[in-house]
Tab-separated table of C-alpha atoms in Angstrom:
chain	number	residue	atom	x	y	z
A	10	MET	CA	42.493	151.578	144.099
A	11	THR	CA	44.586	149.316	146.186
A	12	ALA	CA	44.371	145.501	146.289
A	13	ASN	CA	44.155	143.724	149.622
A	14	LEU	CA	44.642	140.105	150.454
A	15	SER	CA	43.124	138.036	153.264
A	16	TYR	CA	45.611	135.403	154.360
A	17	PRO	CA	44.853	131.837	155.546
A	18	PRO	CA	45.088	131.038	159.234
A	19	ARG	CA	48.485	130.274	160.652
A	20	ASP	CA	49.691	126.697	160.101
A	21	GLN	CA	49.996	125.273	163.622
A	22	SER	CA	52.441	122.592	162.471
A	23	GLY	CA	55.314	125.046	161.908
A	24	PRO	CA	58.415	124.738	164.167
A	25	ALA	CA	58.567	128.400	165.182
A	26	THR	CA	56.232	130.388	167.396
A	27	VAL	CA	55.960	134.135	166.689
A	28	SER	CA	53.886	136.946	168.146
A	29	GLY	CA	53.145	140.511	167.073
A	30	ARG	CA	54.599	141.715	163.738
A	31	VAL	CA	56.695	138.965	162.162
A	32	LYS	CA	60.226	140.171	161.443
A	33	LEU	CA	62.510	138.984	158.664
A	34	ASP	CA	64.876	137.249	161.068
A	35	GLU	CA	61.962	135.348	162.647
A	36	LEU	CA	60.829	134.150	159.204
A	37	ALA	CA	64.328	133.137	158.341
A	38	ALA	CA	64.717	131.210	161.619
A	39	HIS	CA	61.407	129.489	161.012
A	40	LEU	CA	62.725	128.288	157.563
A	41	GLY	CA	66.282	127.611	158.669
A	42	LEU	CA	67.569	129.948	155.987
A	43	SER	CA	69.707	133.090	156.076
A	44	LYS	CA	68.009	136.484	156.157
A	45	SER	CA	69.658	137.327	152.861
A	46	THR	CA	68.212	134.241	151.122
A	47	VAL	CA	64.733	134.877	152.445
A	48	SER	CA	64.870	138.566	151.442
A	49	ARG	CA	66.053	137.715	147.977
A	50	ALA	CA	63.424	135.031	147.576
A	51	LEU	CA	60.625	137.431	148.543
A	52	ASN	CA	61.887	140.068	146.181
A	53	GLY	CA	62.028	137.710	143.203
A	54	TYR	CA	65.784	137.633	142.603
A	55	PRO	CA	66.586	135.160	139.808
A	56	ASP	CA	69.516	133.584	141.701
A	57	ILE	CA	66.987	131.964	144.118
A	58	SER	CA	65.459	128.710	142.867
A	59	SER	CA	61.696	128.547	142.248
A	60	THR	CA	61.356	125.831	144.857
A	61	THR	CA	62.995	127.929	147.555
A	62	ARG	CA	61.033	130.990	146.485
A	63	ALA	CA	57.743	129.088	146.718
A	64	ARG	CA	58.681	127.725	150.123
A	65	VAL	CA	59.581	131.165	151.470
A	66	GLU	CA	56.417	132.805	150.027
A	67	LYS	CA	54.238	130.077	151.576
A	68	ALA	CA	55.848	130.478	155.004
A	69	ALA	CA	55.444	134.242	154.727
A	70	ARG	CA	51.749	133.948	154.085
A	71	VAL	CA	51.177	131.365	156.856
A	72	LEU	CA	53.060	133.403	159.465
A	73	GLY	CA	51.632	136.764	158.255
A	74	TYR	CA	54.967	138.319	157.414
A	75	ARG	CA	54.707	141.821	155.924
A	76	PRO	CA	57.852	143.690	154.852
A	77	LEU	CA	57.920	147.399	155.700
A	78	SER	CA	57.223	149.040	152.398
A	79	HIS	CA	59.541	151.997	152.884
A	80	ALA	CA	62.409	149.770	154.037
A	81	GLN	CA	61.849	147.448	151.102
A	82	ALA	CA	61.782	150.273	148.636
A	83	ILE	CA	65.138	151.567	149.885
A	84	ARG	CA	66.669	148.047	149.836
A	85	THR	CA	65.376	146.878	146.427
A	86	GLY	CA	64.456	150.136	144.636
A	87	GLN	CA	60.933	148.713	144.194
A	88	VAL	CA	57.672	149.733	145.819
A	89	ARG	CA	55.960	146.459	144.846
A	90	ALA	CA	53.200	148.272	142.932
A	91	ILE	CA	51.928	148.166	139.434
A	92	ALA	CA	49.670	150.747	137.792
A	93	MET	CA	47.337	151.454	135.010
A	94	VAL	CA	46.202	154.859	133.636
A	95	ILE	CA	42.692	155.139	132.152
A	96	ASN	CA	41.976	157.854	129.595
A	97	SER	CA	38.614	159.330	130.656
A	98	GLU	CA	38.412	161.135	127.313
A	99	GLU	CA	37.531	157.893	125.498
A	100	PRO	CA	33.897	157.632	124.387
A	101	ASP	CA	33.591	154.075	125.649
A	102	GLN	CA	35.566	154.601	128.862
A	103	HIS	CA	32.912	152.853	130.858
A	104	ASN	CA	33.036	149.653	128.813
A	105	PRO	CA	31.680	146.913	131.124
A	106	PHE	CA	34.923	144.927	130.689
A	107	LEU	CA	36.751	147.349	133.015
A	108	GLN	CA	35.287	146.264	136.349
A	109	ASP	CA	36.079	142.562	135.848
A	110	PHE	CA	39.475	143.377	134.383
A	111	LEU	CA	40.545	145.494	137.267
A	112	ALA	CA	39.169	142.925	139.785
A	113	GLY	CA	41.413	140.262	138.134
A	114	ALA	CA	44.446	142.460	138.070
A	115	CYS	CA	44.082	143.519	141.694
A	116	GLU	CA	43.517	139.982	142.787
A	117	ALA	CA	46.642	138.706	141.032
A	118	ALA	CA	48.783	141.567	142.427
A	119	SER	CA	47.447	141.078	145.927
A	120	CYS	CA	48.214	137.363	145.857
A	121	LEU	CA	51.846	138.234	145.217
A	122	ASP	CA	51.830	140.880	147.972
A	123	TRP	CA	51.832	143.704	145.433
A	124	THR	CA	49.392	146.584	145.056
A	125	MET	CA	47.559	147.768	141.956
A	126	THR	CA	47.112	151.579	141.443
A	127	ILE	CA	44.514	152.996	139.072
A	128	SER	CA	44.825	156.599	137.792
A	129	THR	CA	42.889	158.683	135.260
A	130	ALA	CA	44.027	161.112	132.637
A	131	THR	CA	41.974	163.536	130.579
A	132	SER	CA	43.689	163.083	127.193
A	133	GLU	CA	46.411	161.111	125.448
A	134	LYS	CA	48.857	163.846	126.258
A	135	ASP	CA	47.815	163.817	129.830
A	136	THR	CA	48.209	160.091	129.961
A	137	LEU	CA	51.909	160.449	129.205
A	138	LYS	CA	52.262	163.014	132.041
A	139	VAL	CA	50.534	160.780	134.575
A	140	LEU	CA	52.681	157.763	133.549
A	141	SER	CA	55.840	159.809	134.011
A	142	ARG	CA	54.696	161.254	137.299
A	143	LEU	CA	53.743	157.899	138.789
A	144	TYR	CA	57.123	156.473	137.951
A	145	GLU	CA	59.167	159.476	138.977
A	146	GLU	CA	57.410	159.603	142.323
A	147	ARG	CA	58.137	155.912	142.695
A	148	LYS	CA	54.447	155.001	143.018
A	149	ALA	CA	54.711	152.194	140.541
A	150	ASP	CA	57.362	149.735	139.312
A	151	GLY	CA	55.582	149.012	136.014
A	152	PHE	CA	52.491	149.599	134.034
A	153	ILE	CA	49.694	147.787	132.230
A	154	LEU	CA	48.834	149.614	128.962
A	155	PRO	CA	45.256	148.947	127.837
A	156	ARG	CA	43.719	149.837	124.366
A	157	THR	CA	47.000	149.605	122.439
A	158	ALA	CA	47.149	151.880	119.401
A	159	VAL	CA	48.874	151.182	116.081
A	160	LYS	CA	51.270	154.049	117.007
A	161	ASP	CA	51.330	154.192	120.763
A	162	ALA	CA	53.329	156.989	122.402
A	163	ARG	CA	53.014	155.357	125.805
A	164	ILE	CA	55.298	152.527	124.692
A	165	GLY	CA	57.945	154.885	123.435
A	166	LEU	CA	57.866	156.917	126.631
A	167	LEU	CA	58.200	153.894	128.989
A	168	ARG	CA	60.946	152.351	126.830
A	169	SER	CA	62.922	155.610	126.977
A	170	LEU	CA	62.595	155.654	130.745
A	171	GLY	CA	63.463	151.983	131.056
A	172	VAL	CA	60.249	151.235	132.845
A	173	PRO	CA	58.730	147.740	132.708
A	174	HIS	CA	55.358	147.549	130.980
A	175	ILE	CA	52.991	145.104	129.406
A	176	LEU	CA	50.448	145.685	126.634
A	177	TYR	CA	46.805	144.534	126.756
A	178	GLY	CA	46.805	143.976	123.046
A	179	ARG	CA	49.409	144.136	120.311
A	180	THR	CA	50.770	147.193	118.500
A	181	GLY	CA	52.445	148.420	115.316
A	182	TYR	CA	50.036	146.958	112.768
A	183	GLY	CA	51.649	147.448	109.329
A	184	GLN	CA	54.295	149.719	110.838
A	185	PRO	CA	58.069	149.164	111.083
A	186	ASN	CA	59.088	149.393	114.655
A	187	ASP	CA	61.625	148.095	117.238
A	188	TRP	CA	59.074	146.898	119.811
A	189	ASP	CA	59.874	143.240	119.351
A	190	GLU	CA	60.938	142.957	122.962
A	191	THR	CA	57.655	144.303	124.302
A	192	SER	CA	55.547	142.066	126.558
A	193	TRP	CA	51.859	141.626	125.773
A	194	PHE	CA	48.736	139.622	126.478
A	195	ASP	CA	46.008	139.636	123.959
A	196	ILE	CA	42.810	137.885	122.819
A	197	ALA	CA	42.807	136.602	119.270
A	198	GLY	CA	39.973	138.830	117.982
A	199	GLU	CA	40.949	137.999	114.441
A	200	SER	CA	40.174	134.291	114.986
A	201	ALA	CA	36.769	135.224	116.467
A	202	MET	CA	35.845	137.399	113.427
A	203	ARG	CA	36.948	134.587	111.101
A	204	ASN	CA	34.827	132.057	113.004
A	205	ALA	CA	31.892	134.450	113.071
A	206	VAL	CA	31.894	134.720	109.264
A	207	LEU	CA	32.258	130.984	108.865
A	208	ARG	CA	29.297	130.456	111.262
A	209	LEU	CA	27.113	132.806	109.204
A	210	SER	CA	28.238	131.273	105.935
A	211	ASN	CA	27.372	127.839	107.236
A	212	LEU	CA	23.932	129.172	108.070
A	213	GLY	CA	23.468	130.181	104.421
A	214	HIS	CA	24.417	133.867	104.362
A	215	THR	CA	26.335	135.032	101.284
A	216	ARG	CA	26.294	138.762	101.882
A	217	ILE	CA	27.961	139.358	105.238
A	218	GLY	CA	28.806	142.895	106.401
A	219	PHE	CA	31.396	144.071	108.895
A	220	VAL	CA	31.362	147.038	111.250
A	221	GLY	CA	34.822	147.718	112.671
A	222	SER	CA	36.190	149.941	115.419
A	223	ASP	CA	38.378	153.008	115.395
A	224	PRO	CA	41.403	152.296	113.070
A	225	LYS	CA	43.754	154.029	115.511
A	226	PHE	CA	43.532	150.918	117.692
A	227	ASN	CA	45.611	147.853	116.717
A	228	TYR	CA	42.731	145.489	117.373
A	229	ALA	CA	40.509	147.192	114.816
A	230	HIS	CA	42.815	146.115	112.014
A	231	LEU	CA	43.272	142.578	113.299
A	232	ARG	CA	39.495	142.010	113.601
A	233	ARG	CA	38.969	143.396	110.075
A	234	ASP	CA	41.608	141.061	108.805
A	235	GLY	CA	39.898	138.183	110.492
A	236	TYR	CA	36.660	139.109	108.802
A	237	ALA	CA	38.391	139.066	105.408
A	238	GLU	CA	40.064	135.726	106.186
A	239	GLY	CA	36.680	134.283	107.029
A	240	LEU	CA	35.216	135.414	103.720
A	241	HIS	CA	38.170	133.803	101.854
A	242	ALA	CA	37.784	130.554	103.798
A	243	ALA	CA	34.026	130.485	102.968
A	244	GLY	CA	34.683	131.144	99.297
A	245	LEU	CA	32.913	134.528	99.446
A	246	PRO	CA	34.080	137.724	97.697
A	247	LEU	CA	35.319	140.691	99.705
A	248	ASP	CA	33.073	143.623	98.905
A	249	PRO	CA	34.428	146.998	100.280
A	250	ASP	CA	30.880	148.305	100.348
A	251	LEU	CA	30.071	145.874	103.096
A	252	ILE	CA	32.783	147.237	105.405
A	253	GLN	CA	32.278	150.175	107.778
A	254	GLU	CA	34.759	151.454	110.308
A	255	GLY	CA	34.968	153.605	113.404
A	256	ALA	CA	32.051	152.279	115.587
A	257	ARG	CA	32.936	152.341	119.291
A	258	THR	CA	29.566	153.244	120.861
A	259	ARG	CA	25.939	152.136	120.490
A	260	GLU	CA	25.216	155.276	118.466
A	261	ASP	CA	28.131	154.549	116.114
A	262	GLY	CA	26.922	150.995	115.632
A	263	ALA	CA	23.461	152.182	114.753
A	264	ALA	CA	24.763	154.736	112.332
A	265	GLN	CA	27.202	152.406	110.517
A	266	GLY	CA	24.554	149.709	110.421
A	267	ARG	CA	22.127	152.117	108.709
A	268	VAL	CA	24.727	152.715	106.063
A	269	LEU	CA	24.920	149.016	105.274
A	270	MET	CA	21.168	148.602	105.272
A	271	ALA	CA	20.806	151.407	102.798
A	272	LEU	CA	22.848	149.616	100.141
A	273	ASP	CA	21.049	148.393	97.014
A	274	GLN	CA	22.111	144.940	98.131
A	275	PRO	CA	22.248	145.059	101.910
A	276	PRO	CA	23.888	142.335	103.934
A	277	THR	CA	21.609	139.634	105.486
A	278	ALA	CA	24.184	139.350	108.268
A	279	ILE	CA	26.604	141.705	109.961
A	280	VAL	CA	29.654	140.955	112.161
A	281	PHE	CA	30.496	143.648	114.663
A	282	ALA	CA	33.996	144.240	116.129
A	283	THR	CA	32.360	145.181	119.468
A	284	ASP	CA	29.229	144.279	121.364
A	285	LEU	CA	28.360	147.923	122.078
A	286	ALA	CA	28.158	148.675	118.365
A	287	ALA	CA	26.203	145.519	117.734
A	288	LEU	CA	23.629	146.284	120.424
A	289	GLY	CA	23.230	149.791	119.069
A	290	PHE	CA	22.493	148.460	115.599
A	291	CYS	CA	20.073	145.774	116.935
A	292	ALA	CA	17.959	148.386	118.805
A	293	ASP	CA	17.914	150.738	115.837
A	294	ALA	CA	17.024	148.019	113.326
A	295	GLN	CA	14.169	146.822	115.555
A	296	ASP	CA	12.881	150.384	115.769
A	297	GLN	CA	12.768	150.354	111.991
A	298	GLY	CA	10.685	147.171	112.005
A	299	LEU	CA	13.394	144.593	111.351
A	300	GLU	CA	13.513	141.280	113.177
A	301	ILE	CA	16.982	140.519	114.489
A	302	GLY	CA	17.950	136.896	113.874
A	303	ARG	CA	15.446	136.497	110.994
A	304	ASP	CA	15.571	139.557	108.744
A	305	VAL	CA	19.195	140.235	109.570
A	306	SER	CA	21.648	138.226	111.650
A	307	VAL	CA	24.107	139.872	114.047
A	308	ILE	CA	27.251	138.592	115.834
A	309	GLY	CA	29.258	140.718	118.204
A	310	TYR	CA	32.490	140.482	120.190
A	311	ASP	CA	33.364	141.078	123.850
A	312	GLY	CA	30.632	139.193	125.730
A	313	ILE	CA	29.534	142.129	127.888
A	314	PRO	CA	26.590	141.415	130.315
A	315	GLU	CA	24.086	143.472	128.264
A	316	CYS	CA	24.238	140.749	125.525
A	317	ARG	CA	22.366	138.348	127.690
A	318	TYR	CA	19.569	140.768	128.402
A	319	ALA	CA	19.052	141.942	124.812
A	320	ARG	CA	15.971	140.573	123.017
A	321	PRO	CA	16.999	138.415	121.323
A	322	ALA	CA	20.170	137.713	123.294
A	323	LEU	CA	23.251	138.674	121.233
A	324	THR	CA	25.433	135.947	119.780
A	325	THR	CA	28.906	137.048	120.660
A	326	PHE	CA	32.519	135.933	121.199
A	327	SER	CA	33.124	136.434	124.903
A	328	VAL	CA	36.365	137.610	126.475
A	329	ASP	CA	37.218	136.527	130.023
A	330	SER	CA	38.177	140.010	131.232
A	331	ARG	CA	38.928	138.903	134.805
A	332	ALA	CA	41.369	136.206	133.570
A	333	ALA	CA	42.962	138.847	131.295
A	334	GLY	CA	43.544	141.076	134.319
A	335	VAL	CA	45.076	138.207	136.215
A	336	ARG	CA	47.477	137.279	133.447
A	337	LEU	CA	48.582	140.878	132.699
A	338	ALA	CA	49.353	141.639	136.317
A	339	THR	CA	51.158	138.318	136.817
A	340	LEU	CA	53.248	138.677	133.662
A	341	LEU	CA	54.188	142.323	134.448
A	342	ILE	CA	55.312	141.426	137.972
A	343	ARG	CA	57.440	138.561	136.483
A	344	GLN	CA	58.976	141.028	134.131
A	345	ILE	CA	59.773	143.520	136.962
A	346	ARG	CA	61.431	140.659	138.848
A	347	GLY	CA	63.827	140.128	135.989
A	348	GLU	CA	62.256	137.848	133.376
A	349	VAL	CA	62.886	138.683	129.741
A	350	ALA	CA	60.093	140.853	128.387
A	351	ALA	CA	59.994	139.106	124.983
A	352	ASP	CA	59.360	135.795	126.693
A	353	LEU	CA	56.241	137.129	128.377
A	354	ARG	CA	53.677	137.055	125.576
A	355	GLU	CA	50.394	135.226	125.596
A	356	LEU	CA	47.510	134.948	123.061
A	357	ALA	CA	44.163	133.532	124.354
A	358	GLU	CA	40.928	132.740	122.475
A	359	ALA	CA	37.460	134.222	122.800
A	360	THR	CA	34.585	131.893	123.545
A	361	LEU	CA	31.442	131.713	121.380
A	362	ILE	CA	28.265	132.462	123.365
A	363	GLU	CA	25.221	131.597	121.330
A	364	GLY	CA	22.171	133.846	121.448
A	365	GLY	CA	19.158	134.388	119.239
A	366	SER	CA	20.541	137.168	117.076
A	367	ASP	CA	21.753	134.961	114.276
A	368	GLY	CA	20.181	132.207	112.168
A	369	PRO	CA	19.544	131.121	108.626
A	370	PRO	CA	18.539	133.950	106.277
A	371	LYS	CA	14.788	134.253	105.890
A	372	LEU	CA	15.132	136.849	103.118
A	373	THR	CA	17.441	137.292	100.181
A	374	SER	CA	19.394	140.525	99.973
A	375	HIS	CA	16.945	141.781	97.319
A	376	GLU	CA	13.944	140.873	99.441
A	377	LEU	CA	15.543	142.607	102.463
A	378	ALA	CA	16.063	145.794	100.386
A	379	GLN	CA	12.417	145.663	99.337
A	380	LYS	CA	11.264	145.290	103.008
A	381	LEU	CA	13.472	148.200	104.062
A	382	ASN	CA	12.015	150.363	101.280
A	383	HIS	CA	8.523	149.481	102.389
A	384	LEU	CA	9.264	150.290	105.982
A	385	THR	CA	10.620	153.723	105.101
C-alpha cells in the first residue's frame, strides 16, 4: 500500500514561473536560497530552522516539486518510506481498527511526501524476517510496531540493526529492560478500565468481573491493572474468581463470560478489555435468556463500529484509530529525521461512548445465579 497526496493548485503570487517537472535549482531560485539549504530543509536536517523548513516545504507543495526518489536515496541514504508488518497468524488480525489506523498513517506520511508500506507475515518468526528484508533492501527507513508484547523480539532486532522504530503501545511490563530510549504512542487503556469500574460502581454494582486479553501483550496487563485500581478507588475487594484472561475473539469472550456466569456469586457487571470479546459475551448471554443492561451490565474497549449496531448498543471506551495512525507516522518520521527517540512518546485517552449495555443492577448476585440456574 502506497500513500498518495493531492497537492493544492499553484500559488499564482509566487515570483518564479516554472514549467514541466520542477527542479531543485528552480525551487531554490524561487525561494532565493541555495540548493544546499533547500535540499537539507526538505530532508529534515536539524541544522535548518523550523521556519525555513516550513517555508521550503510549502513552496515545494505549491510548485509541485518532487525529488527523484533514486537520486534522493543515494544522496541522503533514505528512501522516504516507513513500513508496518502485520502478522496474519493472529486470530483477530481483521480487527476493525486496522482500516482507520492505516488510513491515518498513510495520510500523515503522504502529507510529508513519504510513503507507507504494508507487508504481511505468517508468524512471529516470519515477522522478523520480513522486517530485516525490508530494511536490507532499503524499502523502508523505519517501522511502526503494532500490538506490542511484554517481551517483543521485533524491538531487539531493530535496535541491533540501528533501525528507527516506534511502538503502538508500551512494552516490558514487569520486566527489566534497556528500552528506555524507545519511542511509542499509546492509549491509556488502564485509565479506561479504571473509569469503567467506577462508572459501574456508581450505578450500584458491587460484584464487577473482568475479562482480559492475551497476557503476552503489554496492554493486557495494563488494562487488568486499571480494573484493579478502579475496584480500589471504589472501595470494592479484588476477587480473583472474577478475573478471566486470554479473550481476543468473540468466541473467547463468550467462553470466558460463561465461566464468570457459572460462579456461585456471578458478577452483575463485567468489564471487557476488548469490544470483540464483549460483543461475543453479549450475544451468548442473550441466547441464554439474559437481558444485557438489566440482568448483567457490560462495558467494552476499542469503540469498533459493531458496537453501535449491537442491541443494545455497547457502552465502550472508544479509541481514535485514525488519529493514532497519524501520530505514529508523524513521530516516526521525526525520529528518522534526527529527533531523539526518547523524546517522542505520547499517551492519549480513550473516550467513553455510552450505549444501553450498562445500567443499575436489577438483580442481586444471588438472584442472578437463581435466574441462570432456572434458564439452564
